[in-house]
XYZ file of C-alpha atoms in Angstrom:
627
model
C 26.283 -97.762 -21.832
C 22.879 -99.343 -21.169
C 20.053 -96.845 -20.784
C 17.929 -98.417 -17.970
C 15.290 -95.668 -17.653
C 14.622 -95.670 -21.406
C 15.020 -91.881 -21.493
C 15.609 -90.274 -24.842
C 19.103 -90.445 -26.253
C 20.922 -87.133 -25.669
C 18.085 -85.848 -23.493
C 20.712 -83.990 -21.476
C 21.006 -81.567 -24.395
C 18.056 -79.151 -24.250
C 16.581 -77.893 -27.548
C 17.816 -74.529 -28.776
C 15.235 -72.138 -30.174
C 15.672 -70.075 -33.306
C 15.586 -66.941 -31.176
C 18.549 -68.219 -29.161
C 20.484 -69.024 -32.356
C 19.758 -65.565 -33.732
C 20.825 -63.886 -30.516
C 24.146 -65.743 -30.550
C 24.700 -64.857 -34.224
C 24.018 -61.171 -33.570
C 26.457 -61.282 -30.684
C 29.169 -62.887 -32.824
C 28.609 -60.336 -35.605
C 29.567 -57.551 -33.168
C 27.265 -55.028 -34.808
C 27.896 -56.005 -38.429
C 24.897 -56.009 -40.781
C 23.233 -59.444 -40.654
C 21.747 -59.107 -44.149
C 25.015 -58.094 -45.786
C 27.185 -60.594 -43.960
C 25.098 -63.746 -43.906
C 22.230 -63.536 -46.394
C 23.180 -64.777 -49.875
C 21.425 -62.983 -52.711
C 21.315 -65.409 -55.633
C 21.309 -64.339 -59.260
C 17.990 -66.183 -59.480
C 16.356 -63.384 -57.507
C 15.857 -64.799 -54.023
C 17.657 -64.769 -50.692
C 19.259 -67.782 -49.018
C 19.560 -67.829 -45.249
C 22.763 -68.945 -43.485
C 20.946 -71.872 -41.881
C 17.577 -73.615 -41.965
C 15.615 -75.513 -39.339
C 12.696 -77.936 -39.301
C 10.281 -75.032 -38.888
C 11.328 -73.755 -42.320
C 9.662 -76.794 -43.884
C 6.269 -76.126 -42.324
C 4.790 -74.408 -45.369
C 5.940 -76.928 -47.992
C 2.847 -78.947 -48.912
C 4.554 -81.538 -51.105
C 6.719 -82.934 -48.310
C 4.159 -85.572 -47.377
C 4.318 -87.108 -50.858
C 6.436 -90.217 -51.338
C 8.578 -90.954 -54.400
C 6.355 -91.663 -57.414
C 3.513 -89.667 -55.861
C 2.077 -86.349 -57.011
C 3.583 -83.755 -57.462
C 6.644 -85.949 -58.141
C 9.197 -83.606 -56.573
C 10.769 -86.762 -55.192
C 10.962 -88.395 -58.600
C 9.020 -91.200 -60.218
C 11.087 -94.137 -58.947
C 9.946 -95.894 -55.770
C 12.762 -98.267 -54.907
C 15.948 -96.737 -56.265
C 17.406 -93.818 -58.211
C 18.510 -95.530 -61.405
C 19.251 -93.360 -64.402
C 20.448 -93.924 -67.944
C 24.154 -93.319 -68.570
C 24.039 -91.572 -71.909
C 26.970 -90.932 -74.202
C 26.533 -88.522 -77.076
C 28.544 -89.555 -80.136
C 29.648 -86.205 -81.478
C 30.501 -87.125 -85.046
C 28.432 -87.271 -88.228
C 30.708 -89.936 -89.738
C 28.499 -93.016 -89.751
C 31.193 -95.703 -89.493
C 33.052 -93.857 -86.740
C 29.825 -93.160 -84.843
C 28.962 -96.856 -84.930
C 32.410 -97.811 -83.622
C 32.193 -95.264 -80.818
C 28.643 -96.294 -79.936
C 29.570 -99.971 -79.612
C 32.611 -99.076 -77.537
C 30.482 -96.882 -75.245
C 27.971 -99.684 -74.683
C 30.693 -102.249 -74.016
C 32.174 -99.885 -71.425
C 29.072 -99.015 -69.447
C 26.762 -96.680 -71.385
C 23.121 -97.710 -71.708
C 21.908 -94.748 -73.754
C 23.388 -93.301 -76.942
C 22.901 -89.980 -78.683
C 23.653 -89.972 -82.418
C 24.227 -87.073 -84.799
C 21.765 -87.921 -87.580
C 22.713 -85.113 -89.962
C 24.202 -87.507 -92.550
C 21.646 -90.303 -92.185
C 19.305 -90.209 -95.193
C 18.928 -93.866 -96.254
C 18.114 -97.184 -94.611
C 21.564 -98.462 -95.470
C 23.114 -95.618 -93.518
C 20.982 -96.083 -90.399
C 21.653 -99.813 -90.600
C 25.387 -99.077 -90.610
C 24.997 -96.568 -87.785
C 23.177 -99.043 -85.533
C 24.965 -102.213 -86.612
C 25.624 -104.610 -83.695
C 23.750 -102.366 -81.233
C 20.920 -104.074 -79.342
C 18.037 -101.642 -79.848
C 15.802 -103.465 -77.381
C 18.219 -102.970 -74.482
C 19.597 -99.491 -75.119
C 18.011 -96.078 -75.364
C 18.642 -94.583 -78.814
C 18.458 -90.821 -79.292
C 18.847 -88.754 -82.451
C 19.840 -85.095 -82.728
C 21.005 -82.695 -85.476
C 18.733 -84.371 -88.009
C 17.980 -82.537 -91.246
C 14.512 -84.110 -91.206
C 13.195 -85.756 -88.049
C 10.260 -87.375 -89.884
C 12.755 -89.049 -92.233
C 15.019 -90.083 -89.349
C 12.060 -91.597 -87.515
C 10.877 -93.468 -90.625
C 14.345 -94.927 -91.178
C 14.655 -95.921 -87.529
C 11.267 -97.644 -87.547
C 12.243 -99.461 -90.739
C 15.421 -100.675 -89.032
C 13.423 -101.830 -85.996
C 11.027 -103.727 -88.280
C 13.935 -105.106 -90.297
C 15.217 -106.710 -87.079
C 11.738 -108.066 -86.274
C 11.643 -106.181 -82.985
C 8.424 -105.111 -81.316
C 8.075 -101.316 -81.086
C 7.173 -101.578 -77.397
C 10.764 -102.680 -76.698
C 12.281 -99.476 -78.066
C 13.195 -96.473 -75.910
C 14.767 -93.164 -76.810
C 13.964 -89.720 -78.158
C 14.177 -87.310 -81.060
C 15.643 -83.882 -80.475
C 12.753 -82.272 -82.376
C 12.446 -78.743 -80.998
C 11.537 -76.075 -83.581
C 11.241 -73.384 -80.903
C 14.797 -74.183 -79.803
C 15.836 -73.846 -83.444
C 14.037 -70.500 -83.634
C 15.880 -69.211 -80.573
C 19.314 -70.184 -81.892
C 18.810 -69.110 -85.518
C 16.340 -66.248 -85.174
C 13.984 -67.886 -87.681
C 11.887 -71.009 -88.092
C 13.457 -73.414 -90.570
C 10.030 -73.403 -92.222
C 7.209 -71.838 -90.200
C 5.254 -72.564 -87.027
C 2.314 -74.139 -88.863
C 4.634 -76.500 -90.719
C 6.444 -77.326 -87.469
C 3.169 -78.277 -85.784
C 2.335 -80.497 -88.732
C 5.730 -82.196 -88.359
C 5.114 -82.627 -84.644
C 1.681 -84.079 -85.410
C 3.217 -86.637 -87.769
C 5.963 -87.578 -85.311
C 3.532 -88.006 -82.428
C 1.075 -90.079 -84.435
C 3.897 -92.273 -85.692
C 5.508 -92.989 -82.321
C 2.114 -93.541 -80.730
C 1.377 -96.289 -83.240
C 4.834 -97.784 -83.746
C 7.139 -96.861 -80.825
C 4.946 -96.202 -77.759
C 7.910 -95.572 -75.411
C 9.765 -93.233 -77.768
C 9.695 -89.473 -77.133
C 9.075 -87.314 -80.176
C 9.790 -83.842 -78.756
C 12.666 -82.535 -76.655
C 12.599 -79.219 -74.780
C 16.190 -77.984 -75.049
C 16.295 -76.026 -71.817
C 20.080 -76.251 -71.779
C 20.174 -73.640 -74.565
C 19.086 -71.028 -72.040
C 21.735 -71.717 -69.410
C 24.465 -72.012 -72.037
C 23.381 -68.604 -73.345
C 23.755 -67.099 -69.871
C 20.367 -67.472 -68.193
C 19.759 -67.955 -64.507
C 18.443 -71.321 -63.367
C 15.022 -69.774 -62.745
C 14.959 -68.456 -66.317
C 16.074 -71.809 -67.698
C 13.259 -73.574 -65.886
C 10.544 -70.983 -66.605
C 11.421 -70.613 -70.291
C 11.602 -74.390 -70.740
C 8.132 -74.780 -69.259
C 6.878 -72.003 -71.523
C 8.289 -73.780 -74.600
C 6.652 -77.029 -73.501
C 3.357 -75.250 -72.925
C 3.520 -73.791 -76.432
C 3.736 -77.321 -77.859
C 0.988 -78.609 -75.555
C -1.356 -75.769 -76.441
C -0.719 -75.984 -80.188
C -1.059 -79.745 -80.378
C -4.099 -80.115 -78.113
C -5.815 -77.681 -80.473
C -5.042 -80.174 -83.221
C -6.929 -82.844 -81.330
C -4.230 -84.599 -79.316
C -5.101 -85.532 -75.768
C -2.741 -84.356 -73.054
C -2.027 -88.005 -72.244
C -0.878 -88.610 -75.826
C 1.424 -85.587 -75.614
C 2.950 -85.333 -72.158
C 4.458 -88.811 -72.054
C 6.213 -88.188 -75.375
C 8.031 -85.006 -74.368
C 11.530 -84.982 -72.897
C 12.865 -82.062 -70.841
C 16.591 -81.478 -71.330
C 18.329 -79.267 -68.774
C 21.884 -78.084 -68.469
C 23.605 -78.782 -65.156
C 26.125 -76.169 -64.059
C 28.386 -75.781 -61.072
C 25.858 -74.394 -58.529
C 25.707 -77.781 -56.841
C 22.707 -77.442 -54.512
C 20.774 -75.053 -56.733
C 21.003 -77.505 -59.646
C 19.664 -80.321 -57.464
C 16.790 -78.086 -56.410
C 16.135 -76.997 -60.000
C 15.444 -80.541 -61.171
C 13.172 -81.196 -58.201
C 11.323 -77.930 -58.899
C 11.036 -78.890 -62.575
C 9.073 -82.007 -61.657
C 6.780 -80.002 -59.393
C 6.057 -77.354 -62.017
C 5.634 -79.856 -64.853
C 3.004 -81.669 -62.799
C 1.324 -78.365 -61.970
C 1.269 -77.246 -65.603
C 0.045 -80.543 -67.048
C -2.685 -80.722 -64.387
C -4.287 -77.691 -66.037
C -4.901 -79.837 -69.151
C -6.884 -82.390 -67.083
C -5.017 -85.624 -67.898
C -6.605 -88.984 -67.174
C -3.339 -90.920 -66.967
C -1.152 -90.019 -63.938
C 1.913 -90.918 -66.025
C 1.346 -87.645 -67.897
C 2.246 -85.749 -64.723
C 5.703 -87.361 -64.518
C 8.407 -85.357 -66.255
C 11.139 -87.276 -68.056
C 14.277 -85.241 -67.436
C 17.501 -85.580 -69.374
C 20.458 -83.635 -67.979
C 23.660 -82.705 -69.723
C 26.667 -80.965 -68.244
C 26.867 -77.240 -68.990
C 29.237 -75.885 -71.617
C 29.242 -72.200 -70.652
C 31.558 -72.788 -67.664
C 34.084 -75.067 -69.388
C 37.591 -73.895 -70.226
C 40.396 -74.205 -72.730
C 43.111 -73.541 -70.150
C 43.573 -76.017 -67.321
C 41.093 -78.313 -69.119
C 41.406 -81.099 -66.545
C 39.488 -78.780 -64.217
C 36.570 -79.566 -66.514
C 36.645 -83.105 -65.127
C 36.033 -81.761 -61.635
C 33.276 -79.506 -62.892
C 31.479 -82.277 -64.744
C 31.808 -84.641 -61.778
C 29.961 -82.299 -59.414
C 27.465 -81.546 -62.185
C 26.825 -85.242 -62.672
C 26.300 -85.579 -58.921
C 23.760 -82.736 -58.948
C 21.861 -84.380 -61.786
C 21.858 -87.768 -60.050
C 20.805 -86.435 -56.644
C 18.159 -84.334 -58.402
C 16.678 -87.565 -59.831
C 17.466 -87.045 -63.507
C 16.210 -89.910 -65.661
C 19.112 -89.688 -68.111
C 22.505 -88.008 -67.757
C 25.129 -87.115 -70.357
C 28.510 -85.965 -69.066
C 30.354 -84.239 -71.876
C 34.073 -85.072 -72.320
C 36.343 -82.555 -70.620
C 38.004 -81.513 -73.914
C 34.870 -81.318 -76.047
C 34.740 -77.519 -76.165
C 38.003 -77.152 -78.075
C 38.523 -80.384 -79.992
C 36.923 -83.644 -80.992
C 36.938 -85.857 -77.899
C 39.284 -88.837 -77.979
C 38.942 -92.306 -76.484
C 40.492 -91.161 -73.204
C 38.160 -88.209 -72.622
C 35.095 -90.248 -73.612
C 36.143 -93.018 -71.237
C 36.552 -90.551 -68.377
C 33.095 -89.092 -69.083
C 31.500 -92.546 -68.878
C 33.462 -93.588 -65.835
C 32.423 -90.509 -63.905
C 28.850 -91.782 -63.989
C 29.869 -95.368 -63.326
C 31.703 -94.219 -60.201
C 28.628 -92.285 -59.056
C 26.686 -95.536 -59.342
C 29.108 -98.313 -58.496
C 31.227 -96.590 -55.853
C 29.098 -93.727 -54.536
C 25.795 -95.659 -54.704
C 23.795 -92.600 -55.735
C 21.497 -94.930 -57.674
C 20.483 -96.979 -54.638
C 18.243 -94.542 -52.737
C 15.127 -92.871 -54.105
C 15.399 -89.084 -53.684
C 18.591 -88.877 -51.601
C 18.045 -85.106 -51.080
C 14.662 -85.544 -49.396
C 14.226 -83.796 -46.063
C 17.286 -81.557 -46.364
C 16.123 -78.268 -44.893
C 18.411 -76.398 -47.271
C 17.567 -78.215 -50.509
C 13.843 -78.336 -49.785
C 13.783 -74.566 -49.284
C 15.853 -73.990 -52.417
C 13.403 -76.210 -54.320
C 10.490 -74.129 -53.100
C 12.205 -70.815 -53.873
C 13.169 -71.847 -57.406
C 9.694 -73.236 -58.056
C 7.969 -70.074 -56.868
C 10.185 -67.714 -58.870
C 10.116 -69.872 -62.013
C 6.318 -70.200 -61.844
C 5.990 -66.426 -61.462
C 8.136 -65.872 -64.567
C 6.251 -68.595 -66.452
C 2.938 -66.881 -65.677
C 4.390 -63.552 -66.818
C 5.284 -65.115 -70.171
C 1.774 -66.528 -70.543
C 0.266 -63.136 -69.697
C 2.403 -61.589 -72.438
C 0.925 -63.986 -75.002
C 3.057 -67.103 -74.596
C 6.584 -68.144 -75.490
C 6.365 -67.527 -79.231
C 5.106 -63.998 -78.717
C 7.839 -63.322 -76.135
C 10.448 -64.553 -78.621
C 9.017 -62.341 -81.366
C 9.159 -59.262 -79.112
C 12.629 -60.189 -77.849
C 11.558 -60.412 -74.200
C 13.112 -63.847 -73.655
C 16.360 -63.032 -75.461
C 16.727 -59.718 -73.612
C 16.166 -61.339 -70.217
C 18.788 -63.991 -70.928
C 21.220 -61.393 -72.270
C 20.894 -59.278 -69.109
C 21.718 -62.317 -67.022
C 24.658 -63.127 -69.290
C 26.031 -59.581 -68.963
C 25.936 -59.901 -65.178
C 27.764 -63.233 -65.367
C 30.404 -61.751 -67.658
C 30.928 -58.808 -65.305
C 31.198 -61.127 -62.307
C 33.783 -63.222 -64.142
C 35.728 -60.140 -65.245
C 35.856 -58.908 -61.632
C 36.447 -62.409 -60.213
C 33.253 -62.327 -58.189
C 32.617 -65.548 -60.078
C 35.788 -67.634 -60.042
C 36.779 -69.956 -62.886
C 39.761 -71.856 -61.530
C 42.677 -71.947 -63.947
C 41.285 -69.091 -66.036
C 40.546 -65.980 -63.971
C 42.089 -67.318 -60.777
C 45.070 -69.613 -60.031
C 46.220 -69.993 -63.655
C 48.825 -72.513 -64.705
C 51.323 -70.023 -66.088
C 53.438 -72.701 -67.767
C 50.523 -73.945 -69.845
C 50.620 -73.410 -73.609
C 47.392 -73.863 -75.589
C 48.133 -72.014 -78.826
C 47.876 -75.242 -80.821
C 44.314 -75.645 -79.560
C 43.154 -72.139 -80.413
C 41.019 -73.320 -83.340
C 38.143 -73.831 -80.940
C 35.040 -75.622 -82.118
C 32.800 -72.922 -83.508
C 29.530 -74.810 -83.531
C 27.854 -72.577 -80.938
C 28.355 -69.347 -82.888
C 25.494 -68.989 -85.338
C 26.051 -65.923 -87.491
C 24.068 -64.147 -90.170
C 20.933 -62.020 -90.410
C 17.705 -63.197 -88.839
C 14.112 -62.094 -88.361
C 14.184 -62.257 -84.559
C 16.859 -61.819 -81.929
C 18.929 -64.944 -81.317
C 20.077 -66.679 -78.203
C 23.848 -66.469 -78.433
C 25.562 -69.386 -76.713
C 28.790 -68.498 -74.944
C 31.495 -69.639 -72.581
C 32.373 -67.394 -69.686
C 36.097 -68.088 -69.973
C 36.461 -67.063 -73.627
C 37.513 -63.406 -73.034
C 40.309 -64.551 -70.720
C 41.335 -67.270 -73.145
C 41.632 -64.658 -75.892
C 44.031 -62.714 -73.660
C 46.180 -65.763 -72.926
C 46.211 -66.787 -76.593
C 47.184 -63.256 -77.625
C 50.204 -63.447 -75.315
C 51.166 -66.859 -76.691
C 50.790 -65.602 -80.245
C 52.973 -62.595 -79.369
C 55.697 -64.945 -78.137
C 55.350 -67.187 -81.194
C 56.381 -64.198 -83.314
C 59.714 -64.064 -81.503
C 58.899 -61.384 -78.934
C 60.078 -61.422 -75.332
C 57.573 -62.627 -72.768
C 56.150 -59.654 -70.843
C 57.401 -59.676 -67.260
C 55.928 -58.373 -64.021
C 58.432 -57.682 -61.221
C 57.138 -57.982 -57.666
C 58.777 -55.289 -55.522
C 58.193 -56.971 -52.158
C 59.219 -55.147 -49.013
C 58.149 -54.694 -45.396
C 55.513 -56.660 -43.483
C 56.021 -60.302 -44.425
C 52.382 -61.381 -44.185
C 51.138 -58.463 -46.287
C 53.854 -58.629 -48.921
C 53.277 -62.355 -49.426
C 49.500 -61.931 -49.620
C 49.785 -59.133 -52.162
C 52.512 -60.899 -54.109
C 50.238 -63.937 -54.394
C 47.358 -61.728 -55.495
C 49.490 -60.060 -58.146
C 50.856 -63.384 -59.375
C 47.320 -64.632 -59.977
C 46.290 -61.287 -61.447
C 48.876 -61.015 -64.222
C 49.299 -64.776 -64.522
C 45.838 -64.813 -66.097
C 47.361 -63.012 -69.092
C 50.267 -65.441 -69.353
C 52.847 -62.871 -68.242
C 56.078 -63.926 -66.562
C 56.035 -63.211 -62.825
C 59.349 -62.364 -61.158
C 58.794 -62.909 -57.442
C 61.151 -61.983 -54.614
C 61.494 -62.922 -50.951
C 61.421 -59.317 -49.756
C 64.013 -56.548 -50.025
C 65.718 -55.000 -47.031
C 66.285 -51.638 -48.690
C 64.690 -49.641 -51.498
C 68.016 -49.415 -53.349
C 68.381 -53.200 -53.352
C 64.885 -53.612 -54.791
C 65.345 -50.859 -57.385
C 68.569 -52.389 -58.686
C 67.045 -55.858 -58.941
C 63.935 -54.503 -60.653
C 65.964 -52.595 -63.250
C 68.241 -55.592 -63.871
C 65.181 -57.770 -64.513
C 64.145 -55.560 -67.461
C 60.516 -56.194 -66.513
C 57.937 -54.016 -68.242
C 55.775 -53.742 -65.125
C 56.723 -53.350 -61.464
C 54.138 -53.984 -58.752
C 54.924 -52.774 -55.245
C 53.731 -55.242 -52.613
C 53.703 -54.212 -48.963
C 51.282 -53.029 -46.275
C 49.206 -49.854 -46.498
C 51.072 -48.411 -43.513
C 54.485 -48.896 -45.134
C 53.457 -47.623 -48.570
C 53.640 -44.014 -47.399
C 57.292 -44.569 -46.408
C 58.572 -46.429 -49.471
C 56.395 -45.603 -52.500
C 57.718 -42.081 -53.274
C 61.334 -43.221 -53.088
C 60.747 -46.339 -55.181
C 58.894 -44.442 -57.894
C 61.461 -41.645 -58.053
C 64.435 -43.965 -58.359
C 62.832 -46.359 -60.855
C 61.481 -43.677 -63.174
C 64.701 -41.700 -63.100
C 66.280 -44.665 -64.890
C 63.257 -45.837 -66.933
C 60.583 -43.147 -67.317
C 58.354 -45.463 -69.389
C 58.292 -48.172 -66.732
C 54.783 -49.005 -65.498
C 54.665 -48.956 -61.689
C 51.592 -50.373 -59.974
C 50.532 -50.668 -56.362
C 48.920 -53.824 -54.960
C 45.967 -52.614 -52.921
C 43.789 -49.522 -52.820
C 44.648 -47.168 -49.933
C 41.829 -44.785 -50.876
C 42.928 -41.895 -48.671
C 46.357 -41.813 -50.335
C 45.457 -42.449 -53.986
C 46.144 -38.926 -55.284
C 49.398 -38.722 -53.336
C 50.667 -41.987 -54.797
C 49.642 -40.993 -58.312
C 51.591 -37.773 -57.928
C 54.557 -39.811 -56.701
C 54.545 -41.890 -59.905
C 52.144 -44.806 -59.382
C 50.427 -45.566 -62.689
C 47.688 -47.855 -61.451
C 46.283 -49.842 -58.536
C 45.262 -53.503 -58.591
C 42.947 -54.849 -55.912
C 40.032 -57.202 -55.327
C 37.536 -54.751 -56.853
C 39.562 -54.307 -60.037
C 38.075 -55.333 -63.354
C 40.657 -58.001 -64.056
C 39.667 -58.514 -67.668
C 39.690 -54.804 -68.503
C 43.011 -54.222 -66.736
C 44.751 -57.097 -68.515
C 43.502 -55.914 -71.908
C 44.718 -52.409 -71.111
C 48.239 -53.594 -70.320
C 48.363 -55.862 -73.343
C 47.578 -52.821 -75.455
C 50.228 -50.733 -73.689
C 52.808 -53.449 -74.301
C 51.851 -53.875 -77.962
C 50.522 -57.405 -77.575
C 47.102 -56.571 -79.001
């Protein structure tokens, strides 16, 4: 309809103040605690409100900056959000790596990561890079036994092809502090490492001006269990250790900053991961500013993102595709410069052509069908993400300053401060997973009980670095491993010819409650790979007792409402145990006022939402002789 008086669109809707919103919320809560019900306490150490408004952006100074303007929260690209689609070729076999690299490029990748552990001659690097256009693709090397040698061989290959060094892009994964964290020792010593770094930087400055000599492997922290704030703060502290050590050797900050790559892990906290990358750019610019650069390019962080490994699973592995898709989205929306999505099966076997293709196509879809590469900083102006960015930046900067006050990153590694902080965070994650406060679909919730993965139990062991060391190590982990060990133990038990342990659901009474508790119990014991014998609901106790005994199940779980338990539990327990005294009888729920009464009646245990799922499943595997 034509608006003749030119009044504002929707002017009939008056503005609603924050006070009015809060009053309505308090009314709807009906006396419940606002903080407990609606304020989310993140593991990063800050609170997240249930909603944000324009007024919440008033204190954020960087909001007036455009993309490619200091402090670069909004990225360093003015017109679009293009990023490199990187595929890491996870094999040291030179011929196979070359084949896979060419295939990846032909199918959409524009950046390759090569395992350089077996590359020691020019002939080998020539074979590795054969038929790959080095001037059009970003080439990255990791796992090298000697990065100076790898760089020399690569430069020789570039010269051999008569290419100008200014055409070459890529990076070395040279990170001796990362090595120290994983192994508990320098592979030589810090002085030697700085000398290596000095050689690498001088060489790339002269021969490959767009090549990055140092990578900060921030993903080590998250994959060892850190919070996102810790990952960001510790990564900055590692970078600052390199900047401080190398500026003392005479390098200008401009010669250093543009040749460092930040590599972050991207996990499943969708919005927090977006905010983390935006905060990383802000804090990098803030840190480098303290070194007084002359070139504004030094203030622009180059961020590579790779999908996390700590949250990936052996069971229901196709769920990993969903995880890596949202992680890739977070990285793209957070303005990552380069993204590597790891194949969904990479944690338990060598990826095949199918899983590599899916990993590439996930990024191609984000570009070609979701258009996430078309708009610079697509998250800009979101009240929620902007506030998360600010919160992460503030907490990470506070932790970074604490590390510097303690003597810097190397000193904090020597004293074990960094490792202890990460380990505390990991312990909390493991407890949350064990109690299902943190859900891993297909592993500690909604398992596929028909799935058999015993043939895949020889999991890749590359993240477990054993042996004595001078300093504490960062121990990489996967949160699902304890549950996978339980499932594999059950499968191994069956492979020896034993009967599959069975859980009988004694359902009776209120239909809604018995179905809810039957579903809960199915998920609970399904996580151990036990057989679940469900029932529609018995009309009488005798009918249920007979069916339960005929099933020969080792465990019976009574599923009904709290009100009906007092009527049926004593009779059920008496009749079942009179026939099978060793039978384990459990109650779904935790009627706290009746616990002692039900125990006296014959209930052996209670399972409920506050149960330690992992501990309970291990306990019953032990009782049944599975482990």
